[in-house]
Coordinates of C-alpha atoms in Angstrom, one line a residue:
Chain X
X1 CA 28.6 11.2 -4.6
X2 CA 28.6 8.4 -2.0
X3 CA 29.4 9.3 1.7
X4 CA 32.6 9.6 3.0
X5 CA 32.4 6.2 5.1
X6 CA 35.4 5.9 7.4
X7 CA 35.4 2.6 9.2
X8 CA 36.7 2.3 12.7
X9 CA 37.0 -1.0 13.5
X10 CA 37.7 -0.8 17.3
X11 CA 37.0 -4.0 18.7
X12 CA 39.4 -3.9 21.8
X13 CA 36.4 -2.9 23.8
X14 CA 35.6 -5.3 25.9
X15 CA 31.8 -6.1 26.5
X16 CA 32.1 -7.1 30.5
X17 CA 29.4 -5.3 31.7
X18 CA 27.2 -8.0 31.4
X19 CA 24.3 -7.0 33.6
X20 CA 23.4 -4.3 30.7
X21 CA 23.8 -6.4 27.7
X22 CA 20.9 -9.0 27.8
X23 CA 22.1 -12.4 27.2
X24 CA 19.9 -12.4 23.6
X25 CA 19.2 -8.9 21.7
X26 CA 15.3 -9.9 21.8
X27 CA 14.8 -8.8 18.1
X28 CA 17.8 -11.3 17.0
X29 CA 19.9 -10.3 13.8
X30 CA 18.2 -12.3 11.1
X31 CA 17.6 -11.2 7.6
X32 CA 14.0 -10.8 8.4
X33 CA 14.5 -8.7 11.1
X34 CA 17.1 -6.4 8.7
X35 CA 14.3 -6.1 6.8
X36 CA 11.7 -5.4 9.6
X37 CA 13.8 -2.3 10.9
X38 CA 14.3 -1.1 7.2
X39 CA 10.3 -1.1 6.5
X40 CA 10.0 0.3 10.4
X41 CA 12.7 3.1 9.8
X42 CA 11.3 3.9 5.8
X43 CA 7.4 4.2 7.5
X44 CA 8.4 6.2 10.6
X45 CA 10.9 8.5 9.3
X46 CA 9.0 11.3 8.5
X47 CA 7.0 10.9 12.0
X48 CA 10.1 10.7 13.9
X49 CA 12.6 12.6 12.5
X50 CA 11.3 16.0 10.4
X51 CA 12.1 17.5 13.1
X52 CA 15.8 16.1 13.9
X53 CA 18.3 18.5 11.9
X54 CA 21.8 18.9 12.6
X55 CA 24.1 21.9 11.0
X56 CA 26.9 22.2 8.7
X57 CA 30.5 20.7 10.6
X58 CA 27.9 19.5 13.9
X59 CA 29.7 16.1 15.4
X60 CA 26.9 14.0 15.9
X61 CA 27.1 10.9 17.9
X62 CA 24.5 8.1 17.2
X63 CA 24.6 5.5 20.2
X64 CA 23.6 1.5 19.0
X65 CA 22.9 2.7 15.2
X66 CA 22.4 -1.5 14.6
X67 CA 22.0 -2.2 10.7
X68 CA 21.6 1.9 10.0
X69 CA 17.4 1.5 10.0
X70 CA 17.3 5.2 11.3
X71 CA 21.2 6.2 10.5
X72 CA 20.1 6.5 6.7
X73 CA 17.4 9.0 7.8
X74 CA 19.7 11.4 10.4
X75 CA 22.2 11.7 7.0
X76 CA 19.4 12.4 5.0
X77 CA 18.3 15.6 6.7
X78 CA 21.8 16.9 7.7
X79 CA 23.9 16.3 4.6
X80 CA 26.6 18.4 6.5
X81 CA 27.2 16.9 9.5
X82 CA 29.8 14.6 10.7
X83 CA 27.9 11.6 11.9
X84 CA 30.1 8.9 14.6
X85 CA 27.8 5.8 14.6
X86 CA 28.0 2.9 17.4
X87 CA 27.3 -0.5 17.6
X88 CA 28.2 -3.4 19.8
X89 CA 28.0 -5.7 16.5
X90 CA 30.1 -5.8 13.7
X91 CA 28.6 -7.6 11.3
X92 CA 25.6 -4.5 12.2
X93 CA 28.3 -2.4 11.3
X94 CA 29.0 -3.8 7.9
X95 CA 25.1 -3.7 7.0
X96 CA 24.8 0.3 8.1
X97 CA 28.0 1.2 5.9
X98 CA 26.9 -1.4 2.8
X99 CA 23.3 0.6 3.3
X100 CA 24.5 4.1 2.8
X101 CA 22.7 6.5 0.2
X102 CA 24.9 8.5 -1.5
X103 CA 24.7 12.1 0.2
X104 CA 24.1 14.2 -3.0
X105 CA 27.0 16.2 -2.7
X106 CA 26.8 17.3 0.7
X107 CA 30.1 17.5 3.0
X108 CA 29.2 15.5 5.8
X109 CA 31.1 12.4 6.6
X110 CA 30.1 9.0 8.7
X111 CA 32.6 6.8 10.7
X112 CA 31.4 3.6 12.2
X113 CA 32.6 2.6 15.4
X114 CA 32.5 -0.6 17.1
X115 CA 31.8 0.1 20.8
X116 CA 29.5 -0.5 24.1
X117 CA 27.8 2.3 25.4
X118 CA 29.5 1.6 28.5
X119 CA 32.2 2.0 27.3
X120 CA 33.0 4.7 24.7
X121 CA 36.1 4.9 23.1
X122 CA 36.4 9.2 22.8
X123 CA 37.6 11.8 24.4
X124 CA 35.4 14.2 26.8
X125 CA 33.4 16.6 25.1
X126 CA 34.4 14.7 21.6
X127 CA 30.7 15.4 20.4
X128 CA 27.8 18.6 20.0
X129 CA 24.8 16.0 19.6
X130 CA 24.2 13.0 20.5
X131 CA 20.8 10.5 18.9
X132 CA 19.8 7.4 20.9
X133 CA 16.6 5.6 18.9
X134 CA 15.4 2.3 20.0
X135 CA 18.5 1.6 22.1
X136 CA 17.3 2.4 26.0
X137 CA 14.5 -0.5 25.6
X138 CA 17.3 -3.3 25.9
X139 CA 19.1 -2.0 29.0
X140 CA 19.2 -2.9 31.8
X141 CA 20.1 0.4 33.4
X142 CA 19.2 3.2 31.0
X143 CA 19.5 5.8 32.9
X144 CA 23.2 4.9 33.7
X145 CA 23.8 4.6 29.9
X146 CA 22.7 8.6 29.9
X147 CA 24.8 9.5 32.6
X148 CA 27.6 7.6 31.1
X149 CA 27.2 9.2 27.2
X150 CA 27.2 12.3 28.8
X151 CA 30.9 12.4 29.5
X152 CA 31.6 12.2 25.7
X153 CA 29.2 15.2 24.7
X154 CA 30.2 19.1 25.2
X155 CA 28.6 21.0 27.9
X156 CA 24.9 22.1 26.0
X157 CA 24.8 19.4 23.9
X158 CA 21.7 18.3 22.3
X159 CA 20.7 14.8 23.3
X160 CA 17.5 13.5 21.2
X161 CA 16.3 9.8 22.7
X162 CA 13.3 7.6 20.7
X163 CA 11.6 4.6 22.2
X164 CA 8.4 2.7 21.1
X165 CA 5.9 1.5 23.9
X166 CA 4.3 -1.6 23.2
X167 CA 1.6 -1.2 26.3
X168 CA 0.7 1.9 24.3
X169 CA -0.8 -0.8 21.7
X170 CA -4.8 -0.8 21.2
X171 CA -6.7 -1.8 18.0
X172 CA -10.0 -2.8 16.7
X173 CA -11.3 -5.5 17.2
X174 CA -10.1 -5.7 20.6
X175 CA -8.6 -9.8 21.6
X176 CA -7.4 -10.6 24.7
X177 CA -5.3 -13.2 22.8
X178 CA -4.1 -10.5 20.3
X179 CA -2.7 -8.8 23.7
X180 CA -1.6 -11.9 24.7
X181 CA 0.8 -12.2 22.4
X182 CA 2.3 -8.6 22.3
X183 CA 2.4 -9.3 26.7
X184 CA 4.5 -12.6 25.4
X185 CA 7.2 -9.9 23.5
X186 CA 7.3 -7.4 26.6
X187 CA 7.9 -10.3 29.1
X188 CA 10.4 -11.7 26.8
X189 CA 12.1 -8.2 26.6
X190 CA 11.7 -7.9 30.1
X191 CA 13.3 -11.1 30.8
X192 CA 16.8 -10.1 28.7
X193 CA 16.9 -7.4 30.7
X194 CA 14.8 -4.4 28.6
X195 CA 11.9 -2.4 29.6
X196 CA 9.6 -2.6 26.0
X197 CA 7.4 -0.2 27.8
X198 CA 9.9 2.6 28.3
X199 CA 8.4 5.2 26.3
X200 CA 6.2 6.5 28.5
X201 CA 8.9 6.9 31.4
X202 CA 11.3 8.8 29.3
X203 CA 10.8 12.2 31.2
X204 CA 11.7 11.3 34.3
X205 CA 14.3 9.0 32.9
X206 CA 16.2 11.9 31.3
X207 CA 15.3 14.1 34.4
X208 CA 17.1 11.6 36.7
X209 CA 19.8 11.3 34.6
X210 CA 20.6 15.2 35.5
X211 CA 19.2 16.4 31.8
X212 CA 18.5 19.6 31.6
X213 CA 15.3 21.2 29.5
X214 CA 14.0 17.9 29.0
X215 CA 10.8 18.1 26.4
X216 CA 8.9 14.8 25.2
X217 CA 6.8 14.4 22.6
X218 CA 4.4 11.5 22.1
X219 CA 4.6 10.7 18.3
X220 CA 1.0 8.6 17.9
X221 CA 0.4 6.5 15.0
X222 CA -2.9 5.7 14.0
X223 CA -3.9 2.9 11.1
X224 CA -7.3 2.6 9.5
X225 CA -9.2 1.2 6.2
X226 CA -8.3 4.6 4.8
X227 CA -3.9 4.8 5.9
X228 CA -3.5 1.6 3.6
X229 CA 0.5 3.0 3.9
X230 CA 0.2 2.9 7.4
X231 CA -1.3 -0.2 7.9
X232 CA 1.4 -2.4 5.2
X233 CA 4.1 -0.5 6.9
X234 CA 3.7 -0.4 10.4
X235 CA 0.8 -2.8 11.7
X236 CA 2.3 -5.5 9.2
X237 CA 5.1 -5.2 8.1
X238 CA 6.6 -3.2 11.8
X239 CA 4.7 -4.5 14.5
X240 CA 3.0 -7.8 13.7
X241 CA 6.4 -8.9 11.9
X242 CA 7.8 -8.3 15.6
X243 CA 5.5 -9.5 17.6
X244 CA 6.4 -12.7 15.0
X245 CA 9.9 -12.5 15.8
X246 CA 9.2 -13.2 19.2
X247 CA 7.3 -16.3 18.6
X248 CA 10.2 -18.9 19.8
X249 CA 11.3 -16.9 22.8
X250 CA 7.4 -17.2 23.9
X251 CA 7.0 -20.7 23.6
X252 CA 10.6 -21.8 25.0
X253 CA 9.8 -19.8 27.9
X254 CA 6.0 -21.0 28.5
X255 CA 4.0 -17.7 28.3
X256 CA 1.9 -18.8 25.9
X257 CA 0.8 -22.5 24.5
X258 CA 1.4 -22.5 20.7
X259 CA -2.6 -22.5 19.5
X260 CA -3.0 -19.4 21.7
X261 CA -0.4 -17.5 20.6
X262 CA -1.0 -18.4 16.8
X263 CA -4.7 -17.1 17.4
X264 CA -3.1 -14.5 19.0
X265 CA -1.5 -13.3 15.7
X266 CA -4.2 -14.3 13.6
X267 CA -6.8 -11.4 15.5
X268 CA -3.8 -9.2 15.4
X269 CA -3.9 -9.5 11.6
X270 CA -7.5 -9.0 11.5
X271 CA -6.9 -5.4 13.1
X272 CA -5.8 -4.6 9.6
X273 CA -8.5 -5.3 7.5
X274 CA -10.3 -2.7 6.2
X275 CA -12.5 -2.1 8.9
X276 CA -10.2 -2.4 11.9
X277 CA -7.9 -0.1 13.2
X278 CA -4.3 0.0 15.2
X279 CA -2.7 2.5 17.3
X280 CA 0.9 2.8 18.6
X281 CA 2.7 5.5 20.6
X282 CA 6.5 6.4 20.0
X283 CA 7.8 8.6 22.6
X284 CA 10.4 11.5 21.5
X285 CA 12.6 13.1 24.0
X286 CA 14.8 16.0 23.6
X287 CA 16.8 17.7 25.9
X288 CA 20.2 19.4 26.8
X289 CA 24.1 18.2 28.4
X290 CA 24.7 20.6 31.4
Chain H
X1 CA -24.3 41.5 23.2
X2 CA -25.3 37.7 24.5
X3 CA -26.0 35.3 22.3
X4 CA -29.7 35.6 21.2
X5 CA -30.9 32.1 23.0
X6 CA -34.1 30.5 22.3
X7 CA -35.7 27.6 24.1
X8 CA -37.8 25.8 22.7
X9 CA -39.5 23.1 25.1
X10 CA -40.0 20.1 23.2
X11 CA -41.3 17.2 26.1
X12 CA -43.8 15.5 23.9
X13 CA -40.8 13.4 22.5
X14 CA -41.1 10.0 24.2
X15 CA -37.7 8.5 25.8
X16 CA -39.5 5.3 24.1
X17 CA -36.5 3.7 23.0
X18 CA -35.1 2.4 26.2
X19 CA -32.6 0.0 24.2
X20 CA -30.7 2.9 23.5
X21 CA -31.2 5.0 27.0
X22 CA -28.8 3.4 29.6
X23 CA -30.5 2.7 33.0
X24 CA -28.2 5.3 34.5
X25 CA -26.1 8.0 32.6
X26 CA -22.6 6.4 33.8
X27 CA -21.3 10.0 34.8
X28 CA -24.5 11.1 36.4
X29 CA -25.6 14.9 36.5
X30 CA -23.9 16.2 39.7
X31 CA -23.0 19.6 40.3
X32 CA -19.5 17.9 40.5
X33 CA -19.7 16.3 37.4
X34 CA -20.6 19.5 36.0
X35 CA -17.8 21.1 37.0
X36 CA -15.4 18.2 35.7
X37 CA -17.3 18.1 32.1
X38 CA -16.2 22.1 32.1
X39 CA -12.6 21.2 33.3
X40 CA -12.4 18.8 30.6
X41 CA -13.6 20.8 27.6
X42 CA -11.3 23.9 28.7
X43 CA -8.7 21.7 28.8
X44 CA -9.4 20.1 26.1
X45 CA -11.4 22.6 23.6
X46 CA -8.4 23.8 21.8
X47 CA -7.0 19.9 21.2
X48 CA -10.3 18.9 19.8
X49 CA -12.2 21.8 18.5
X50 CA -9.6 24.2 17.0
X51 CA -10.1 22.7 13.3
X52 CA -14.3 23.1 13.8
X53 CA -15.5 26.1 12.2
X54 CA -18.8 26.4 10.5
X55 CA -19.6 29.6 8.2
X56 CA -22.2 32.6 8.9
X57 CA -25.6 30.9 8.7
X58 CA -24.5 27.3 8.5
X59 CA -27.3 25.5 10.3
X60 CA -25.6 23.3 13.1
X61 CA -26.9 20.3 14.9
X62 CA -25.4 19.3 18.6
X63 CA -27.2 16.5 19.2
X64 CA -26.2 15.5 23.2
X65 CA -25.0 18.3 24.2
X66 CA -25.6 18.1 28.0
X67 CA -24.5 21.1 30.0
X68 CA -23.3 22.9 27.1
X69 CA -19.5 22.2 28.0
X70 CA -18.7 22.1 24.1
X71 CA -21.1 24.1 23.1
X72 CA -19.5 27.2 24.9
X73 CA -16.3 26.3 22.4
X74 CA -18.0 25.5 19.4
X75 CA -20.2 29.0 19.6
X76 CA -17.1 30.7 20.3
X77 CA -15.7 29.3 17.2
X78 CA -18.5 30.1 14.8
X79 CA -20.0 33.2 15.9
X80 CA -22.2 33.4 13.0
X81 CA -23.5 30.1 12.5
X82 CA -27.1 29.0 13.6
X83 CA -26.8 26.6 16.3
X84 CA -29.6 23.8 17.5
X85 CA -28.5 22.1 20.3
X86 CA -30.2 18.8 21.4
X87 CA -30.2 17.0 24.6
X88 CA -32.5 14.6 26.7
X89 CA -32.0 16.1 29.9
X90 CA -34.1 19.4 30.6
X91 CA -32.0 20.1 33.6
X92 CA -28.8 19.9 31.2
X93 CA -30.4 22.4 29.2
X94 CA -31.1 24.9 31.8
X95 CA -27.4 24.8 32.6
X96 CA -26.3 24.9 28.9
X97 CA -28.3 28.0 28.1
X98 CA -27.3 29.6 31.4
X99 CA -23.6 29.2 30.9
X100 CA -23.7 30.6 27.3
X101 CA -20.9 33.2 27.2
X102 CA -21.3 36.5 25.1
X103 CA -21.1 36.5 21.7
X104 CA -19.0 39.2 20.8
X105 CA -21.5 41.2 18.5
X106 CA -21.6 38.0 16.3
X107 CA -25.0 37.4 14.6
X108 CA -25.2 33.7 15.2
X109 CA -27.9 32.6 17.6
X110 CA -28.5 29.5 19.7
X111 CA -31.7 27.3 19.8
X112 CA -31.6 24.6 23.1
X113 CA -34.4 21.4 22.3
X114 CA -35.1 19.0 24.4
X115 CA -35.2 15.3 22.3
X116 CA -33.7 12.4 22.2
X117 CA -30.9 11.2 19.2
X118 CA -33.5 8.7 17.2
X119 CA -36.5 10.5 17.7
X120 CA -35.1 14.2 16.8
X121 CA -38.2 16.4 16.2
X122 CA -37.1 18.2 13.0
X123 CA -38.0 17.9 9.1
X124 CA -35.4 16.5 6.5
X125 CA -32.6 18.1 5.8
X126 CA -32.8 20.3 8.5
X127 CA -29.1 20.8 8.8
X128 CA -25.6 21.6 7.2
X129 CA -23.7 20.2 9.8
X130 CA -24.1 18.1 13.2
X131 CA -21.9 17.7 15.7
X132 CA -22.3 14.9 18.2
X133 CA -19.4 15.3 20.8
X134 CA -19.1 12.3 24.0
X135 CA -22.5 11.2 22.8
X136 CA -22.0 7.7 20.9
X137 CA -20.1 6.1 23.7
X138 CA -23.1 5.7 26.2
X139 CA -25.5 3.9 23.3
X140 CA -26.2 0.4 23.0
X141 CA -26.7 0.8 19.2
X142 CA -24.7 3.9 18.0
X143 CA -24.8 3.1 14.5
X144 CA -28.3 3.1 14.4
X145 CA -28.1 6.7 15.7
X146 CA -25.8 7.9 13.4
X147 CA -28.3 6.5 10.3
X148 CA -31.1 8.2 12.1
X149 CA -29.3 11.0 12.4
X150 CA -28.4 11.6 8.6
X151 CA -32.4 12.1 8.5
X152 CA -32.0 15.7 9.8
X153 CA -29.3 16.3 7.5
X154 CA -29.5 17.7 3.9
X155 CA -27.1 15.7 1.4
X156 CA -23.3 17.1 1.4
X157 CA -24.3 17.7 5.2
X158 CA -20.6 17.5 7.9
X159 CA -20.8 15.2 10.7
X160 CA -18.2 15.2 13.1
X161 CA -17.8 12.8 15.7
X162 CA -15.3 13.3 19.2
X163 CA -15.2 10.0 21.3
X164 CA -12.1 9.3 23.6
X165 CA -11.1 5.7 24.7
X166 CA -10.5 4.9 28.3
X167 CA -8.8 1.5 26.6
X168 CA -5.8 3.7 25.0
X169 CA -4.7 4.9 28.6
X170 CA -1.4 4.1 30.1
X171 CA 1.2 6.1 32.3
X172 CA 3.9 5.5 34.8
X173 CA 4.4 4.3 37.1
X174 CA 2.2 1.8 35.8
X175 CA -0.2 0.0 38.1
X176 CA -2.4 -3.1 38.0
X177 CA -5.3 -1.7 40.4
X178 CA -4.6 1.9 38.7
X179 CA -5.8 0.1 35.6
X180 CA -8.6 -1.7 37.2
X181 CA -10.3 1.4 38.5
X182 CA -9.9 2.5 34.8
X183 CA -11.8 -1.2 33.8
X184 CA -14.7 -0.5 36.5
X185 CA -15.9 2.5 34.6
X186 CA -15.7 0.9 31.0
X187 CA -17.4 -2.4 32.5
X188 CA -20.2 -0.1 34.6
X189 CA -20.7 1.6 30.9
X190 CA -20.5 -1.3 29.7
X191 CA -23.4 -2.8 31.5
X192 CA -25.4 0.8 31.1
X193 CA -25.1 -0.5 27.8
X194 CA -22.5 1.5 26.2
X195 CA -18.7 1.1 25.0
X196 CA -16.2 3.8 27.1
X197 CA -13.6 2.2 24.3
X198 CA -15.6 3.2 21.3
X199 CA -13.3 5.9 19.6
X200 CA -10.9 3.1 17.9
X201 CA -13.5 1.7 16.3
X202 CA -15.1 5.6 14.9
X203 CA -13.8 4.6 11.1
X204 CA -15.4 1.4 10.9
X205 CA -18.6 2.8 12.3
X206 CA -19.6 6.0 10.5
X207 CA -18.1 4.1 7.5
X208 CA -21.2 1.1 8.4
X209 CA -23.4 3.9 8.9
X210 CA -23.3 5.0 5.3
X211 CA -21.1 8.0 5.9
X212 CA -18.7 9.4 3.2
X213 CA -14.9 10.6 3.2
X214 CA -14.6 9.3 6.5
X215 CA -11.5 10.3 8.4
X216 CA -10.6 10.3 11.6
X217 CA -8.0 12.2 13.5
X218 CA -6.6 11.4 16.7
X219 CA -5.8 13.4 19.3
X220 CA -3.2 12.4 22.0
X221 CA -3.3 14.0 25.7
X222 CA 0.3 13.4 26.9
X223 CA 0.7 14.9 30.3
X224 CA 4.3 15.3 32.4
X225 CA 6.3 16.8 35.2
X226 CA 6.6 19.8 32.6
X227 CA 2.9 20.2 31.4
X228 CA 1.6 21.5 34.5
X229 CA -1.7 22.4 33.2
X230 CA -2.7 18.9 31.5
X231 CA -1.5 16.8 34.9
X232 CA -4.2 19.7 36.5
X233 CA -6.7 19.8 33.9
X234 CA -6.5 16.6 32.2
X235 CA -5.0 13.5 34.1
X236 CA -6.6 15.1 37.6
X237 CA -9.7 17.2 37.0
X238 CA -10.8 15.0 34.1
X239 CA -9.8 11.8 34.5
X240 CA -8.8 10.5 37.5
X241 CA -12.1 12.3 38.8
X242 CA -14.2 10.8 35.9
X243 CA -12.8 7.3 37.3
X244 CA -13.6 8.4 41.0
X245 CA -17.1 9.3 39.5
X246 CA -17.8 5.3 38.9
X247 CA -17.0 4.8 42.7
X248 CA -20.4 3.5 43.8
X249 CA -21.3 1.7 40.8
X250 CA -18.4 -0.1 40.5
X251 CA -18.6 -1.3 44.5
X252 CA -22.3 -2.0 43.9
X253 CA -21.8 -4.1 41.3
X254 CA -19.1 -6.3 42.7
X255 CA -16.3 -5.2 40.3
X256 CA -13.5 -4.4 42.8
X257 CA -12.8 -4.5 46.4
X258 CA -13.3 -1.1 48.5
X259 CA -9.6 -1.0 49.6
X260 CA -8.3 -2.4 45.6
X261 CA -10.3 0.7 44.5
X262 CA -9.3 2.5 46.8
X263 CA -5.6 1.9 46.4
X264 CA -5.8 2.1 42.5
X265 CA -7.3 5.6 42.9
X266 CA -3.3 6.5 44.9
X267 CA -1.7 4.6 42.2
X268 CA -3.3 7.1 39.4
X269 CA -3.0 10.4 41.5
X270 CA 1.0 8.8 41.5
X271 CA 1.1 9.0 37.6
X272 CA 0.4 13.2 38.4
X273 CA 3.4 13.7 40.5
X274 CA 5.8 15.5 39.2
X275 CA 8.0 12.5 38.0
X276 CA 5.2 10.3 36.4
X277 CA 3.5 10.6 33.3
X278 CA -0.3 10.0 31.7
X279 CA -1.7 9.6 28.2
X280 CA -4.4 9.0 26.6
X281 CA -6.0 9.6 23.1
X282 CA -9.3 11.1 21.6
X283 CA -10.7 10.5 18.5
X284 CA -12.3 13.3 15.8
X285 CA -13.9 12.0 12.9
X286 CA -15.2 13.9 9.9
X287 CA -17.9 13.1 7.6
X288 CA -20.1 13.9 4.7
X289 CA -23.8 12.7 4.7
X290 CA -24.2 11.1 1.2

């Protein structure tokens, strides 16, 4: 049995708020990249979301689902749940509800919304839980985009928040020029606007947002000669193919010269050879409306 | 009941080898120091010691074990095992066997020798298990050690390695000079000969060394507003006074200015307030001696 997949094509939102929606999405919307966030969200999903379940009837809101990388894992583990995905971009949209599993008979239902952050289109209260994963990065202002979901979710509803943290990167062997070139994806991030270092500031983030019971925990993944899983799914196929993605941006904006950044990538890939090793933090938030 | 502990005073062993004996122990052997190597393993004991448990009469090896700050945790672990604990330092020793707690009517007993890691003064296959904690990260050639090592140890033998990694620390706020206090004390172990960034590279090096089903585990310190006792214990009474600890050295050696250190050292007591945050990550590895 396939998911019910309404489709609410709201597109008289208007995207005016300019200063929170960098001028490029620094990961782009290629077919590579589609691919990139499948692998990432297939690898990761067990790391990150075991322990994200939502009950029978629960309206869940997921905030800036993209192509449905992490959407198809949340319906996965709450079969019952009625699921409200955003996105900013339709043709994002149309990928998530193509890429639906079927929900093997379970009564949940998913509707996909076309909408800003900043601009919600649903009543107060409207939802019990809301899911924010690899969304806060891009802003510009983050911790207005919590303060502003909070309107549409009940009073004691769950908010659950995932971010990556590229300066949590380290590997063996060490290259200044391998860390050159993931510097070259934070500046560009930084640059649009983002913050690709915002894992590790998520507590007070939330905090400051007026969260209540706010509770991180640092999701660590490690990749060695023995984790071949780990390192074809994540240090290849997640990060390096990211760090890639950000090859133009680096070189149209002069952080790096071409030979160094191509170096760069070349010790990156030698960290995952058999006798090298790469380690990444994710950063997983939870805490409660008030 | 105490634990029943023997000394055994072992000085004909020659500290020959001076490739592998840094010119200065980068931590020193302060009462201070001391007091922060028993912070760290209370802190700490439970993160990286709770899976180490050797049966009644297993014949352990702790090869470096200084003070006795792990031993304390390992003995209270394994009651029943037969422990030989190694270091170079009679004055450690003295301390180690003073601090020994009681052993709870267990029938395990404790054996302190003073000898250094490549010329250990005991026949072949000695040993079931060693346990070499904080050790490998002040050598100039630690995979040499571990071969030399294996000597002591009867086939099927358990190693288990614990190294941290100042390389894998980050927090917020983040800080340029923070993280230059943080690069005087790997570069003054550096030039003592060692490598303060070691535990990423633990797979590749016990697997070089000829160890079998190598796996290593890491262990992530994440400390917040929320986690009062890791901000105290860990990120303050650990680390930042570890840092503080390469103070002198690092001025001496012309690594930093007196006020840039001075004003990293505010920067990482910042990342303890109650809004920042500090991580960093550990690394277990398990062995078997072929």
């Amino acid at each position: 049995m396939m998911w019910n997949c309404d489709w609410f094509s709201i597109t008289t939102t208007t995207m005016s708020d300019t200063a929170d929606r960098p001028l490029t999405y620094v990961h782009g919307y290629s077919e590579s990249e589609a691919t990139r966030l499948g692998d990432q969200a297939d690898t990761l999903a067990e790391l990150l979301h075991h322990d994200t379940r939502y009950p029978p009837g629960a309206r869940v809101l997921e905030v800036g689902c993209g192509v449905g990388a992490q959407t198809r894992h949340l319906l996965a583990r709450s079969p019952n749940a009625s699921f409200t995905c955003v996105d900013r971009e339709r043709s994002s949209l149309l990928s998530a509800c193509a890429g639906l599993p079927t929900n093997g008979g379970g009564a949940g239902s998913v509707a996909f919304v076309q909408a800003d952050i900043f601009h919600l289109p649903f009543r107060q209260a409207s939802f019990d839980h809301a899911f924010v994963c690899f969304v806060l990065e891009h802003l510009a202002r983050p911790g207005d985009a919590l303060r502003t979901l909070q309107r549409v979710l009940r009073p004691g509803s769950s908010l659950t928040v995932i971010e990556g943290d590229h300066g949590s990167t380290f590997f063996h062997p060490d290259s200044p020029k391998a860390r050159r070139t993931i510097d070259c994806l934070v500046e560009t991030q930084a640059r649009a606007g983002g913050d690709a270092n915002i894992g590790r500031r998520l507590f007070p983030l939330l905090i400051d947002a007026g969260l209540r019971d706010v509770q991180v925990s640092p999701r660590f993944v490690y990749a060695d000669g023995s984790r071949a899983r780990w390192v074809d799914g994540f240090t290849r196929k997640t990060f390096i193919a990211m760090v890639k993605g950000a090859r133009e941006s680096s070189l149209r904006l002069g952080l790096v010269s071409e030979d160094d950044w191509s170096e760069g990538i070349v010790d990156l890939e030698r960290a995952a050879l058999d006798d090298g090793t790469f380690c990444y933090t994710f950063f997983k938030a939870t805490a409660r409306v008030a």
